[in-house]
Coordinates of C-alpha atoms in Angstrom, one line a residue:
Chain A
X798 CA 34.9 65.9 100.7
X799 CA 33.1 62.3 101.7
X800 CA 34.7 58.9 101.0
X801 CA 32.3 57.7 98.6
X802 CA 33.4 60.4 95.8
X803 CA 37.1 59.7 96.1
X804 CA 39.0 58.5 92.7
X805 CA 40.7 55.4 92.9
X806 CA 43.7 57.9 92.3
X807 CA 43.1 59.9 95.1
X808 CA 42.7 56.9 97.4
X809 CA 46.1 55.9 95.9
X810 CA 47.7 59.5 97.1
X811 CA 46.2 59.4 100.2
X812 CA 47.8 55.8 100.8
X813 CA 51.2 57.2 99.5
X814 CA 50.9 60.2 101.9
X815 CA 50.3 58.0 104.9
X816 CA 53.5 55.8 104.1
X817 CA 55.5 58.7 103.8
X818 CA 56.8 59.0 107.4
X819 CA 58.4 55.2 106.5
X820 CA 59.9 55.8 103.2
X821 CA 63.5 57.0 103.3
X822 CA 63.9 60.9 103.1
X823 CA 64.3 62.5 99.8
X824 CA 67.7 63.3 99.3
X825 CA 68.2 67.5 99.5
X826 CA 69.4 67.3 95.8
X827 CA 66.2 65.5 94.8
X828 CA 64.1 67.8 96.8
X829 CA 66.1 70.8 95.2
X830 CA 65.2 69.3 91.8
X831 CA 61.3 68.9 92.4
X832 CA 61.4 72.7 93.1
X833 CA 63.7 73.7 90.7
X834 CA 62.1 72.1 87.7
X835 CA 58.7 73.8 88.5
X836 CA 60.4 77.0 86.8
X837 CA 60.0 76.3 83.0
X838 CA 62.5 79.5 82.6
X839 CA 65.2 77.8 85.2
X840 CA 65.0 74.6 83.3
X841 CA 65.4 76.6 79.9
X842 CA 68.4 78.3 81.3
X843 CA 70.1 75.3 82.2
X844 CA 69.4 73.6 79.1
X845 CA 71.0 76.4 77.4
X846 CA 73.9 76.7 80.0
X847 CA 74.9 73.2 79.2
X848 CA 74.3 73.4 75.6
X849 CA 77.2 76.4 76.2
X850 CA 79.4 73.9 78.3
X851 CA 79.5 71.8 75.5
X852 CA 80.2 73.9 72.8
X853 CA 83.1 75.0 74.9
X854 CA 84.4 71.0 75.7
X855 CA 83.9 70.6 71.9
X856 CA 85.2 73.8 70.5
X857 CA 87.9 72.4 68.8
X858 CA 85.7 69.8 66.8
X859 CA 82.8 72.0 66.5
X860 CA 84.6 75.2 65.0
X861 CA 84.6 75.1 61.5
X862 CA 87.8 76.7 61.0
X863 CA 90.5 78.2 63.0
X864 CA 89.7 81.0 65.2
X865 CA 92.7 83.3 64.5
X866 CA 93.5 82.3 60.9
X867 CA 93.0 85.2 58.1
X868 CA 92.1 85.0 55.0
X869 CA 92.9 87.8 53.0
X870 CA 90.1 86.8 50.2
X871 CA 87.1 87.2 52.5
X872 CA 87.2 90.3 54.0
X873 CA 84.2 91.4 56.0
X874 CA 82.2 88.9 54.5
X875 CA 78.5 89.0 55.5
X876 CA 76.7 85.9 56.9
X877 CA 75.5 83.2 54.3
X878 CA 71.7 84.4 54.1
X879 CA 72.6 88.0 53.1
X880 CA 73.7 88.7 49.5
X881 CA 77.5 88.3 48.8
X882 CA 77.5 85.8 52.0
X883 CA 78.5 82.3 51.8
X884 CA 77.7 79.0 53.7
X885 CA 81.6 78.4 53.8
X886 CA 81.4 81.4 56.7
X887 CA 77.9 80.8 58.2
X888 CA 78.0 84.2 60.4
X889 CA 80.2 86.1 57.8
X890 CA 83.7 87.1 58.8
X891 CA 85.4 90.1 60.7
X892 CA 87.4 92.9 59.3
X893 CA 91.0 90.4 58.6
X894 CA 89.0 87.6 57.2
X895 CA 88.4 85.6 60.1
X896 CA 85.2 83.3 60.4
X897 CA 83.2 84.8 63.3
X898 CA 81.2 81.5 63.9
X899 CA 84.4 79.8 64.9
X900 CA 85.6 82.6 67.0
X901 CA 82.2 82.7 68.9
X902 CA 82.7 78.9 69.6
X903 CA 86.1 79.2 70.8
X904 CA 85.4 82.3 72.6
X905 CA 82.7 80.6 74.8
X906 CA 85.6 78.8 76.9
X907 CA 87.2 82.0 77.7
X908 CA 84.0 83.2 79.0
X909 CA 82.9 80.2 81.0
X910 CA 86.5 79.9 82.2
X911 CA 86.4 83.8 83.7
X912 CA 83.1 82.9 85.3
X913 CA 84.4 79.5 86.9
X914 CA 87.7 81.3 88.3
X915 CA 86.2 84.2 89.5
X916 CA 83.4 82.5 91.2
X917 CA 86.0 79.9 92.9
X918 CA 88.3 82.3 94.0
X919 CA 85.9 85.1 95.5
X920 CA 83.7 82.2 96.8
X921 CA 86.9 80.9 98.8
X922 CA 88.5 84.1 99.8
X923 CA 84.8 85.3 100.8
X924 CA 84.0 82.3 102.8
X925 CA 87.5 82.1 104.7
X926 CA 87.3 85.5 105.4
X927 CA 83.5 85.4 106.7
X928 CA 83.7 82.5 108.5
X929 CA 87.0 83.8 110.4
X930 CA 85.2 87.4 111.0
X931 CA 81.9 86.2 112.1
X932 CA 83.2 83.2 114.4
X933 CA 85.7 85.4 116.2
X934 CA 84.3 89.2 116.0
X935 CA 86.3 91.8 117.9
X936 CA 88.7 94.0 116.5
X937 CA 89.9 92.1 113.4
X938 CA 86.1 91.5 112.5
X939 CA 85.6 95.4 112.7
X940 CA 88.5 96.2 110.3
X941 CA 87.5 93.7 108.0
X942 CA 84.0 94.8 107.9
X943 CA 85.3 98.3 107.2
X944 CA 87.7 97.1 104.6
X945 CA 84.9 95.3 102.7
X946 CA 82.6 98.2 103.1
X947 CA 85.9 100.5 101.2
X948 CA 85.9 98.1 98.2
X949 CA 82.3 98.4 98.0
X950 CA 82.2 102.3 98.0
X951 CA 83.9 102.1 94.2
X952 CA 82.0 100.9 91.4
X953 CA 82.8 97.7 90.7
X954 CA 83.5 98.3 87.1
X955 CA 86.1 101.4 88.2
X956 CA 87.8 99.3 90.5
X957 CA 88.3 96.3 88.5
X958 CA 89.6 98.5 85.7
X959 CA 92.2 100.6 87.7
X960 CA 93.4 97.2 89.3
X961 CA 93.6 95.4 86.0
X962 CA 95.5 98.7 85.2
X963 CA 97.8 98.1 87.7
X964 CA 98.2 94.4 87.5
X965 CA 98.6 95.1 83.6
X966 CA 96.0 93.9 81.0
X967 CA 95.6 90.2 80.5
X968 CA 93.1 87.7 81.1
X969 CA 94.4 86.3 84.7
X970 CA 94.7 89.8 85.9
X971 CA 90.9 90.5 84.9
X972 CA 90.0 87.4 86.8
X973 CA 91.7 88.3 89.7
X974 CA 90.4 92.1 89.2
X975 CA 87.1 90.8 89.3
X976 CA 87.3 88.4 91.9
X977 CA 88.6 91.1 94.4
X978 CA 85.3 93.1 93.4
X979 CA 83.0 90.4 93.9
X980 CA 84.3 89.0 97.3
X981 CA 83.0 91.2 99.8
X982 CA 79.5 90.1 99.3
X983 CA 80.6 86.6 99.8
X984 CA 82.2 87.9 103.2
X985 CA 79.2 89.6 103.9
X986 CA 76.6 86.8 103.3
X987 CA 79.2 84.4 105.0
X988 CA 79.4 86.5 108.1
X989 CA 75.7 86.9 108.4
X990 CA 75.1 83.4 108.2
X991 CA 77.4 82.4 110.8
X992 CA 76.5 85.5 113.5
X993 CA 72.8 83.9 112.7
X994 CA 73.9 80.1 113.0
X995 CA 76.7 80.2 116.0
X996 CA 74.0 80.9 118.5
X997 CA 71.9 78.3 117.8
X998 CA 71.3 75.1 120.0
X999 CA 73.3 72.4 117.7
X1000 CA 76.1 74.8 117.4
X1001 CA 76.2 74.7 121.5
X1002 CA 75.5 71.2 121.6
X1003 CA 78.3 70.5 119.1
X1004 CA 80.9 72.8 121.0
X1005 CA 79.8 71.2 124.3
X1006 CA 80.6 67.7 123.2
X1007 CA 84.1 68.8 122.4
X1008 CA 84.0 69.6 118.7
X1009 CA 87.2 71.2 117.7
X1010 CA 87.0 75.1 116.4
X1011 CA 88.2 74.2 112.6
X1012 CA 85.5 71.7 112.4
X1013 CA 83.0 73.3 114.0
X1014 CA 83.4 76.4 111.5
X1015 CA 83.8 74.2 108.2
X1016 CA 81.3 71.0 109.3
X1017 CA 79.0 72.1 111.8
X1018 CA 78.1 75.6 110.5
X1019 CA 79.2 76.1 106.8
X1020 CA 76.7 73.8 105.3
X1021 CA 73.9 75.6 106.9
X1022 CA 75.1 78.8 105.6
X1023 CA 75.2 77.5 101.9
X1024 CA 71.7 78.6 100.3
X1025 CA 72.6 82.1 100.1
X1026 CA 76.0 81.4 99.0
X1027 CA 74.9 79.0 96.1
X1028 CA 72.6 81.7 94.9
X1029 CA 75.3 84.8 95.0
X1030 CA 77.7 82.2 93.1
X1031 CA 75.1 82.1 90.5
X1032 CA 74.6 86.1 90.4
X1033 CA 78.4 86.5 90.3
X1034 CA 78.9 84.0 87.6
X1035 CA 77.2 86.3 85.4
X1036 CA 78.3 89.6 86.5
X1037 CA 81.8 88.1 86.0
X1038 CA 81.2 87.4 82.1
X1039 CA 79.5 90.6 81.7
X1040 CA 82.3 92.7 83.6
X1041 CA 85.2 90.9 81.7
X1042 CA 83.5 91.6 78.1
X1043 CA 83.4 94.8 79.6
X1044 CA 87.1 95.4 80.2
X1045 CA 87.7 94.0 77.1
X1046 CA 85.5 96.0 75.4
X1047 CA 87.7 99.0 76.9
X1048 CA 90.8 97.3 75.6
X1049 CA 91.8 96.1 79.1
X1050 CA 90.5 92.5 79.1
X1051 CA 92.1 89.9 76.9
X1052 CA 94.0 91.3 74.3
X1053 CA 93.7 90.6 70.4
X1054 CA 93.9 87.8 68.6
X1055 CA 92.3 86.5 71.7
X1056 CA 88.7 85.6 70.5
X1057 CA 87.0 86.8 73.8
X1058 CA 83.5 88.2 73.1
X1059 CA 84.2 91.5 74.9
X1060 CA 87.5 92.0 73.1
X1061 CA 86.0 90.7 69.8
X1062 CA 83.4 93.9 70.3
X1063 CA 86.1 96.2 70.9
X1064 CA 87.8 95.6 67.4
X1065 CA 84.7 95.5 65.6
X1066 CA 83.5 98.9 67.1
X1067 CA 84.7 101.1 63.9
X1068 CA 82.7 98.9 61.3
X1069 CA 79.6 99.1 63.0
X1070 CA 78.0 101.4 60.4
X1071 CA 79.3 98.9 57.2
X1072 CA 79.3 95.4 58.9
X1073 CA 76.4 95.0 61.5
X1074 CA 77.4 91.4 61.7
X1075 CA 80.9 91.8 63.5
X1076 CA 79.2 93.8 65.9
X1077 CA 75.6 91.9 66.9
X1078 CA 76.9 88.4 66.9
X1079 CA 79.6 88.7 69.5
X1080 CA 77.1 90.6 72.3
X1081 CA 74.5 88.3 71.5
X1082 CA 76.5 85.2 72.4
X1083 CA 77.4 87.5 75.6
X1084 CA 73.3 88.2 76.5
X1085 CA 72.3 84.5 75.6
X1086 CA 75.0 82.9 78.0
X1087 CA 74.2 85.6 80.8
X1088 CA 70.5 85.4 80.4
X1089 CA 70.8 81.5 80.4
X1090 CA 72.7 81.9 84.0
X1091 CA 70.4 84.4 85.3
X1092 CA 67.4 82.1 84.5
X1093 CA 69.3 79.3 86.5
X1094 CA 70.3 81.8 89.3
X1095 CA 66.3 82.6 89.6
X1096 CA 65.2 79.1 90.0
X1097 CA 67.9 78.0 92.4
X1098 CA 66.8 81.5 94.5
X1099 CA 63.2 80.3 94.6
X1100 CA 64.0 76.6 95.5
X1101 CA 66.1 77.3 97.9
X1102 CA 64.3 80.0 99.5
X1103 CA 62.3 78.4 102.4
X1104 CA 59.5 81.0 102.4
X1105 CA 58.3 80.2 98.9
X1106 CA 58.2 76.4 99.7
X1107 CA 55.4 76.8 102.6
X1108 CA 53.2 78.8 99.9
Chain B
X1416 CA 66.6 109.1 115.8
X1417 CA 69.6 111.1 116.2
X1418 CA 71.6 108.4 118.0
X1419 CA 71.0 106.7 114.4
X1420 CA 72.2 109.3 112.6
X1421 CA 75.2 110.0 114.5
X1422 CA 76.1 106.0 114.4
X1423 CA 76.0 106.0 110.9
X1424 CA 77.8 109.4 110.3
X1425 CA 80.9 107.6 112.7
X1426 CA 80.6 104.7 110.6
X1427 CA 81.5 106.7 107.5
X1428 CA 84.6 108.4 108.9
X1429 CA 86.9 105.1 109.0
X1430 CA 85.4 103.9 105.7
X1431 CA 86.4 107.4 104.2
X1432 CA 90.0 106.9 105.8
X1433 CA 90.2 103.8 104.0
X1434 CA 88.9 105.3 100.6
X1435 CA 91.6 107.9 101.0
X1436 CA 94.4 105.1 101.5
X1437 CA 93.2 103.1 98.4
X1438 CA 92.9 106.3 96.1
X1439 CA 96.1 107.4 97.0
X1440 CA 97.9 104.1 96.7
X1441 CA 96.2 102.7 93.6
X1442 CA 97.7 105.0 91.4
X1443 CA 101.2 104.7 92.8
X1444 CA 101.4 101.0 92.3
X1445 CA 100.7 101.4 88.5
X1446 CA 103.5 100.5 86.6
X1447 CA 105.6 103.6 84.8
X1448 CA 105.5 107.0 86.2
X1449 CA 103.5 110.4 85.0
X1450 CA 106.8 111.7 83.8
X1451 CA 107.5 109.2 81.6
X1452 CA 103.9 109.3 80.6
X1453 CA 104.2 112.7 79.7
X1454 CA 107.1 112.9 77.7
X1455 CA 105.9 110.2 75.5
X1456 CA 108.3 108.2 73.1
X1457 CA 111.0 111.0 73.0
X1458 CA 112.5 110.2 76.2
X1459 CA 114.1 112.1 78.7
X1460 CA 116.9 112.7 80.2
X1461 CA 117.7 111.5 83.9
X1462 CA 118.4 115.3 85.4
X1463 CA 115.0 116.4 83.7
X1464 CA 113.3 113.5 85.0
X1465 CA 114.5 114.2 88.5
X1466 CA 113.7 117.7 88.4
X1467 CA 110.1 117.2 87.5
X1468 CA 109.7 114.5 89.7
X1469 CA 110.6 116.6 92.4
X1470 CA 108.1 119.6 91.2
X1471 CA 105.3 117.3 91.3
X1472 CA 106.5 116.2 94.6
X1473 CA 106.6 112.8 94.0
X1474 CA 110.2 112.3 95.1
X1475 CA 109.2 112.5 98.7
X1476 CA 108.7 109.4 101.1
X1477 CA 105.3 107.7 100.7
X1478 CA 103.8 109.0 104.1
X1479 CA 104.8 112.5 103.3
X1480 CA 102.9 112.3 100.1
X1481 CA 100.2 110.5 101.8
X1482 CA 100.0 113.2 104.8
X1483 CA 100.2 116.0 102.1
X1484 CA 97.2 114.9 100.1
X1485 CA 95.1 114.2 103.3
X1486 CA 95.7 117.9 104.3
X1487 CA 94.9 118.9 100.4
X1488 CA 92.0 117.2 100.8
X1489 CA 90.6 119.1 103.8
X1490 CA 91.4 122.2 102.2
X1491 CA 89.4 121.0 99.4
X1492 CA 92.5 121.3 97.0
X1493 CA 93.2 118.2 94.9
X1494 CA 96.2 119.5 93.1
X1495 CA 96.7 120.1 89.7
X1496 CA 96.2 117.6 86.6
X1497 CA 99.8 116.8 85.3
X1498 CA 98.4 116.9 81.8
X1499 CA 96.1 120.2 81.5
X1500 CA 97.4 121.8 84.7
X1501 CA 94.1 122.9 85.8
X1502 CA 92.9 122.0 89.2
X1503 CA 91.6 118.4 89.8
X1504 CA 88.4 120.1 91.4
X1505 CA 87.6 122.4 88.5
X1506 CA 88.2 119.9 86.0
X1507 CA 85.3 117.4 88.0
X1508 CA 83.1 119.8 88.6
X1509 CA 83.0 121.2 84.9
X1510 CA 82.5 117.7 83.4
X1511 CA 80.1 116.6 86.6
X1512 CA 77.2 118.1 85.5
X1513 CA 77.2 115.9 82.5
X1514 CA 77.6 112.7 84.3
X1515 CA 74.5 113.8 86.4
X1516 CA 72.4 115.1 83.8
X1517 CA 72.7 111.8 81.8
X1518 CA 72.4 109.9 85.1
X1519 CA 69.3 111.7 86.0
X1520 CA 67.7 111.4 83.1
X1521 CA 68.6 107.5 83.0
X1522 CA 66.9 107.2 86.3
X1523 CA 64.1 109.0 85.8
X1524 CA 63.4 106.8 82.7
X1525 CA 64.2 103.6 84.8
X1526 CA 61.8 104.5 87.7
X1527 CA 59.2 106.1 85.3
X1528 CA 59.2 102.5 83.6
X1529 CA 60.3 99.9 85.7
X1530 CA 58.0 101.1 88.7
X1531 CA 54.1 100.7 86.9
X1532 CA 55.6 97.6 85.0
X1533 CA 56.7 96.0 88.3
X1534 CA 52.9 96.8 89.7
X1535 CA 51.2 95.5 86.6
X1536 CA 53.3 92.4 86.5
X1537 CA 52.3 91.7 90.3
X1538 CA 48.7 92.4 89.8
X1539 CA 48.8 89.5 87.2
X1540 CA 50.7 86.9 88.6
X1541 CA 51.3 84.0 86.7
X1542 CA 49.5 85.3 83.7
X1543 CA 50.9 85.8 80.3
X1544 CA 51.6 89.8 80.9
X1545 CA 53.5 88.8 84.1
X1546 CA 56.0 86.1 82.4
X1547 CA 56.2 88.9 79.3
X1548 CA 57.2 91.6 81.4
X1549 CA 59.7 89.8 83.5
X1550 CA 61.2 88.0 80.7
X1551 CA 61.9 91.1 79.3
X1552 CA 63.1 92.4 82.5
X1553 CA 65.7 89.6 82.9
X1554 CA 66.8 90.2 79.4
X1555 CA 67.5 93.9 80.4
X1556 CA 69.3 92.8 83.6
X1557 CA 71.7 90.7 81.5
X1558 CA 72.3 93.0 78.8
X1559 CA 75.8 93.8 78.1
X1560 CA 75.3 97.6 77.7
X1561 CA 78.3 98.6 75.6
X1562 CA 77.1 96.3 73.0
X1563 CA 73.4 97.4 73.4
X1564 CA 74.7 100.9 72.7
X1565 CA 76.3 99.9 69.6
X1566 CA 73.0 97.9 68.5
X1567 CA 71.1 101.2 68.8
X1568 CA 73.4 103.3 67.1
X1569 CA 73.2 100.8 64.3
X1570 CA 69.5 101.0 64.3
X1571 CA 68.5 104.6 65.2
X1572 CA 71.7 106.3 63.7
X1573 CA 72.8 104.2 61.1
X1574 CA 69.8 102.9 59.4
X1575 CA 67.2 105.2 60.4
X1576 CA 69.2 108.8 60.9
X1577 CA 67.2 109.6 63.7
X1578 CA 69.6 110.0 66.2
X1579 CA 73.4 111.7 66.7
X1580 CA 76.2 109.3 67.4
X1581 CA 78.2 111.1 69.8
X1582 CA 78.8 114.1 72.1
X1583 CA 76.0 116.6 73.9
X1584 CA 74.5 119.1 71.5
X1585 CA 75.2 119.9 67.7
X1586 CA 78.3 121.2 66.8
X1587 CA 76.6 124.1 65.3
X1588 CA 75.5 125.5 68.5
X1589 CA 77.5 127.8 70.7
X1590 CA 76.5 129.1 74.1
X1591 CA 77.5 130.0 77.6
X1592 CA 77.1 127.0 79.9
X1593 CA 76.2 128.3 83.4
X1594 CA 74.6 125.3 84.7
X1595 CA 76.6 122.6 82.8
X1596 CA 73.1 121.0 82.4
X1597 CA 72.7 120.9 78.6
X1598 CA 69.0 120.6 78.8
X1599 CA 69.0 123.7 81.1
X1600 CA 71.5 125.9 79.1
X1601 CA 70.1 125.2 75.7
X1602 CA 66.6 126.4 77.1
X1603 CA 68.3 129.9 78.4
X1604 CA 70.3 130.5 75.5
X1605 CA 67.3 131.2 73.7
X1606 CA 68.9 129.5 70.3
X1607 CA 66.2 128.1 68.3
X1608 CA 66.8 124.4 68.0
X1609 CA 69.3 124.0 70.3
X1610 CA 67.2 122.2 73.3
X1611 CA 65.7 120.0 70.5
X1612 CA 69.2 119.0 69.6
X1613 CA 70.5 118.5 73.3
X1614 CA 67.3 116.2 73.6
X1615 CA 68.1 114.2 70.6
X1616 CA 71.9 114.0 71.9
X1617 CA 70.4 112.2 75.5
X1618 CA 68.1 110.0 74.2
X1619 CA 70.2 106.8 73.4
X1620 CA 72.8 107.3 76.0
X1621 CA 70.1 107.6 78.7
X1622 CA 68.4 104.4 77.3
X1623 CA 71.7 102.4 77.6
X1624 CA 72.5 103.6 81.0
X1625 CA 69.0 103.2 82.2
X1626 CA 68.4 99.9 80.7
X1627 CA 69.7 97.8 84.1
X1628 CA 68.4 100.0 86.6
X1629 CA 65.0 99.9 85.1
X1630 CA 65.1 96.0 85.0
X1631 CA 66.3 95.9 88.6
X1632 CA 63.4 98.3 89.7
X1633 CA 60.7 96.2 87.6
X1634 CA 61.8 92.9 89.4
X1635 CA 62.1 94.5 92.8
X1636 CA 58.9 96.7 92.5
X1637 CA 57.1 93.1 91.7
X1638 CA 58.3 90.7 94.4
X1639 CA 57.7 93.6 96.7
X1640 CA 54.4 94.0 95.5
X1641 CA 53.6 90.3 95.8
X1642 CA 54.8 90.1 99.4
X1643 CA 52.8 93.3 100.3
X1644 CA 49.6 92.0 98.5
X1645 CA 49.3 89.1 100.5
X1646 CA 49.2 90.7 103.8
X1647 CA 46.2 90.8 105.9
X1648 CA 45.4 94.8 105.7
X1649 CA 45.3 94.5 102.1
X1650 CA 42.4 91.6 102.2
X1651 CA 40.9 93.9 104.6
X1652 CA 40.8 96.5 102.7
X1653 CA 39.6 94.3 99.7
X1654 CA 37.2 92.9 102.0
X1655 CA 35.5 96.3 102.9
X1656 CA 35.0 96.9 99.4
X1657 CA 37.6 99.6 98.3
X1658 CA 38.1 100.1 94.8
X1659 CA 41.1 97.7 93.2
X1660 CA 43.0 100.9 92.1
X1661 CA 42.7 102.6 95.7
X1662 CA 43.9 99.1 97.4
X1663 CA 47.1 98.8 95.3
X1664 CA 47.7 102.1 94.6
X1665 CA 47.2 103.5 98.3
X1666 CA 47.4 100.7 100.6
X1667 CA 49.8 98.2 99.0
X1668 CA 52.3 100.3 96.9
X1669 CA 53.1 102.7 99.5
X1670 CA 54.7 99.7 101.6
X1671 CA 55.9 98.2 98.8
X1672 CA 58.0 101.1 98.0
X1673 CA 60.2 100.7 100.8
X1674 CA 62.6 98.2 99.6
X1675 CA 62.2 99.8 96.2
X1676 CA 63.5 103.0 97.6
X1677 CA 66.7 101.0 98.8
X1678 CA 67.0 99.6 95.6
X1679 CA 66.9 102.9 93.7
X1680 CA 69.5 104.4 95.8
X1681 CA 71.8 101.2 95.2
X1682 CA 71.6 101.8 91.8
X1683 CA 73.7 104.8 92.2
X1684 CA 77.0 103.0 92.0
X1685 CA 75.6 100.8 89.0
X1686 CA 74.7 103.9 87.4
X1687 CA 78.3 105.5 87.7
X1688 CA 80.1 102.0 86.3
X1689 CA 77.4 102.0 83.7
X1690 CA 78.4 105.7 83.1
X1691 CA 82.2 104.3 82.3
X1692 CA 81.0 102.5 79.5
X1693 CA 78.0 104.8 78.2
X1694 CA 80.5 107.7 78.1
X1695 CA 83.2 106.1 76.1
X1696 CA 80.5 104.5 73.5
X1697 CA 78.8 107.9 72.9
X1698 CA 81.6 110.4 73.5
X1699 CA 80.0 111.8 76.3
X1700 CA 82.5 114.2 78.4
X1701 CA 81.7 113.5 81.6
X1702 CA 83.3 112.1 84.9
X1703 CA 83.7 108.5 83.9
X1704 CA 85.2 108.8 80.9
X1705 CA 87.4 111.3 82.1
X1706 CA 88.5 109.3 85.1
X1707 CA 89.5 106.4 82.5
X1708 CA 91.4 108.5 80.5
X1709 CA 93.3 110.0 83.4
X1710 CA 94.1 106.1 84.0
X1711 CA 95.7 105.9 80.7
X1712 CA 97.9 108.9 80.9
X1713 CA 98.8 108.2 84.8
X1714 CA 97.4 111.4 85.5
X1715 CA 98.1 111.1 89.5
X1716 CA 96.6 113.9 90.9
X1717 CA 93.2 113.5 88.5
X1718 CA 92.9 109.7 89.1
X1719 CA 93.4 110.2 92.9
X1720 CA 91.3 113.0 93.2
X1721 CA 88.6 111.4 91.0
X1722 CA 88.3 108.4 92.8
X1723 CA 88.2 110.0 96.0
X1724 CA 85.3 112.2 94.8
X1725 CA 83.6 109.5 93.2
X1726 CA 83.8 106.9 96.1
X1727 CA 82.7 110.0 98.1
X1728 CA 79.5 110.4 96.2
X1729 CA 78.7 107.0 96.8
X1730 CA 79.0 107.0 100.0
X1731 CA 76.8 109.9 100.9
X1732 CA 74.1 108.6 98.6
X1733 CA 74.3 105.3 100.9
X1734 CA 74.0 107.4 103.7
X1735 CA 71.2 109.1 102.6
X1736 CA 69.6 105.9 101.5
X1737 CA 70.1 104.6 105.2
X1738 CA 68.7 107.3 106.7
X1739 CA 65.6 107.5 104.3
X1740 CA 65.0 103.9 104.9
X1741 CA 65.3 104.8 109.0
X1742 CA 62.7 107.7 108.5
X1743 CA 60.4 105.1 107.1
X1744 CA 60.8 101.8 109.0
X1745 CA 60.9 102.7 112.7
X1746 CA 62.4 99.0 113.2
X1747 CA 65.2 99.8 111.5
X1748 CA 66.2 102.6 113.9
X1749 CA 66.3 100.5 117.3
X1750 CA 68.6 97.7 116.0

């Protein structure tokens, strides 16, 4: 391409490119965002997820009715567009006359809380065990890794179910049980990343210059293991919501009258052939939430994968 | 290769011991005891309670109970169910074919659809078809399958009346089941319409169980294909003037299949987890719903034996996948 046919914009770009080394380095977050927003799906997923978070925060204001109040006059009212429905209950009512829309709005709190707690819990346990295991190695490391193999040898839902049966069926125990089945993935990821990083020169340099072990683990090594952990966090956020709903559906999760989406589905099972809306909407809420998080997760994975950046 | 197989086998031993410990201790941590669960609401006198506990061997110290359990495991005796009094292994083996049949059909469905759509999406990278297929796949991956099952029942059983709601075959048919696989047994019975009935009962459960593996396989196939299609040897094959179908089908797909096989193997655990929900929704008499019932009834020997057998199956399948992977990829063997 010759100089003569370059447009003014192109010259400007070239000038900017030449200036680049002098300009301050873009922050990691800005760089991440510039990759993340290239995926339309990821941005849509994030928008939906933010909307669901807002619904959860402002549930008390948004919900037209109480989530647990029963109305004997309006049992199994269909949604407003169907014959017999009314705009009083936009998505209809359930078998004991509770407003489905209000229950769904309040239910978003439970699903998001479950996702957050499970991710935080399994992330903390996983990083702690994985760091120690990868950093020190030896017998303890071998024992821990076999223990993780044992946990992974059971289907996660079966393991969570057994644990909830032991601990007693309620929301707190559901979160603990799911976190326990999730944490081996974090342990393995952290350990693998630590093993790869600890032989690098920058770690040796830090050690030689007198950095103490805890600081070496948490400040020097850990941030460089962050990318796979963040991707896994998005993945287990959605798995946690699905598993918790499945436990609720099996009667081992949140107990009625809690408006948890899976529990709502369990209560609606006997009406499936009479009142489709009682079954359809809670599941749709689960699907939309999980799909939004998975779209975001895919976007995060692509934006943090160095192999994709080169291309 | 022999050293590779031996290390993998040795690594299984501590895991297996861990699994026996887990299966043994889980059920003893459950609140309540089996005798109380059996006696129900009528209650039971302390003397009778003690007598029954000693009959089941539950009054001995824990370590003795564990040693007895290990001894039994090695003699392939997993004890008798406290509820039905039948040997646990026998109950498991009677119900196991139902779960295997369902899982096999679900997996066949997932591979038969997931693999081709993954290949097609990779070939049309960035095009409309690619986006559509991948959006559908991600939706399937995000699906709460228990809800998906209920929706399909509403649509196909409720509104259209095409498929039955539950069970493996219509109650009108009554014949021996030598293999335990309803598709095979109904053919062997020679009864008119029996095979058709078995197929109709299988359709919805296998769609529900196959949905997530299908989505995973489609996504994995697409990304493996994309990686392979950018390799030099594919470009060479194209430059030589080979037909596109030959390049994709022969040169690219064969190499892309390696990671896909691993993913297919890993789906076995997912299938067994999904079977818990699928079997519950469709009243499918398999091992997944059986173990859930056993947990509810505090049937110690059944839960203990069931957990052990399920974990054992998953471990063996993972081993097989590992070995297969080592067989097709020499680099793995040496590391």
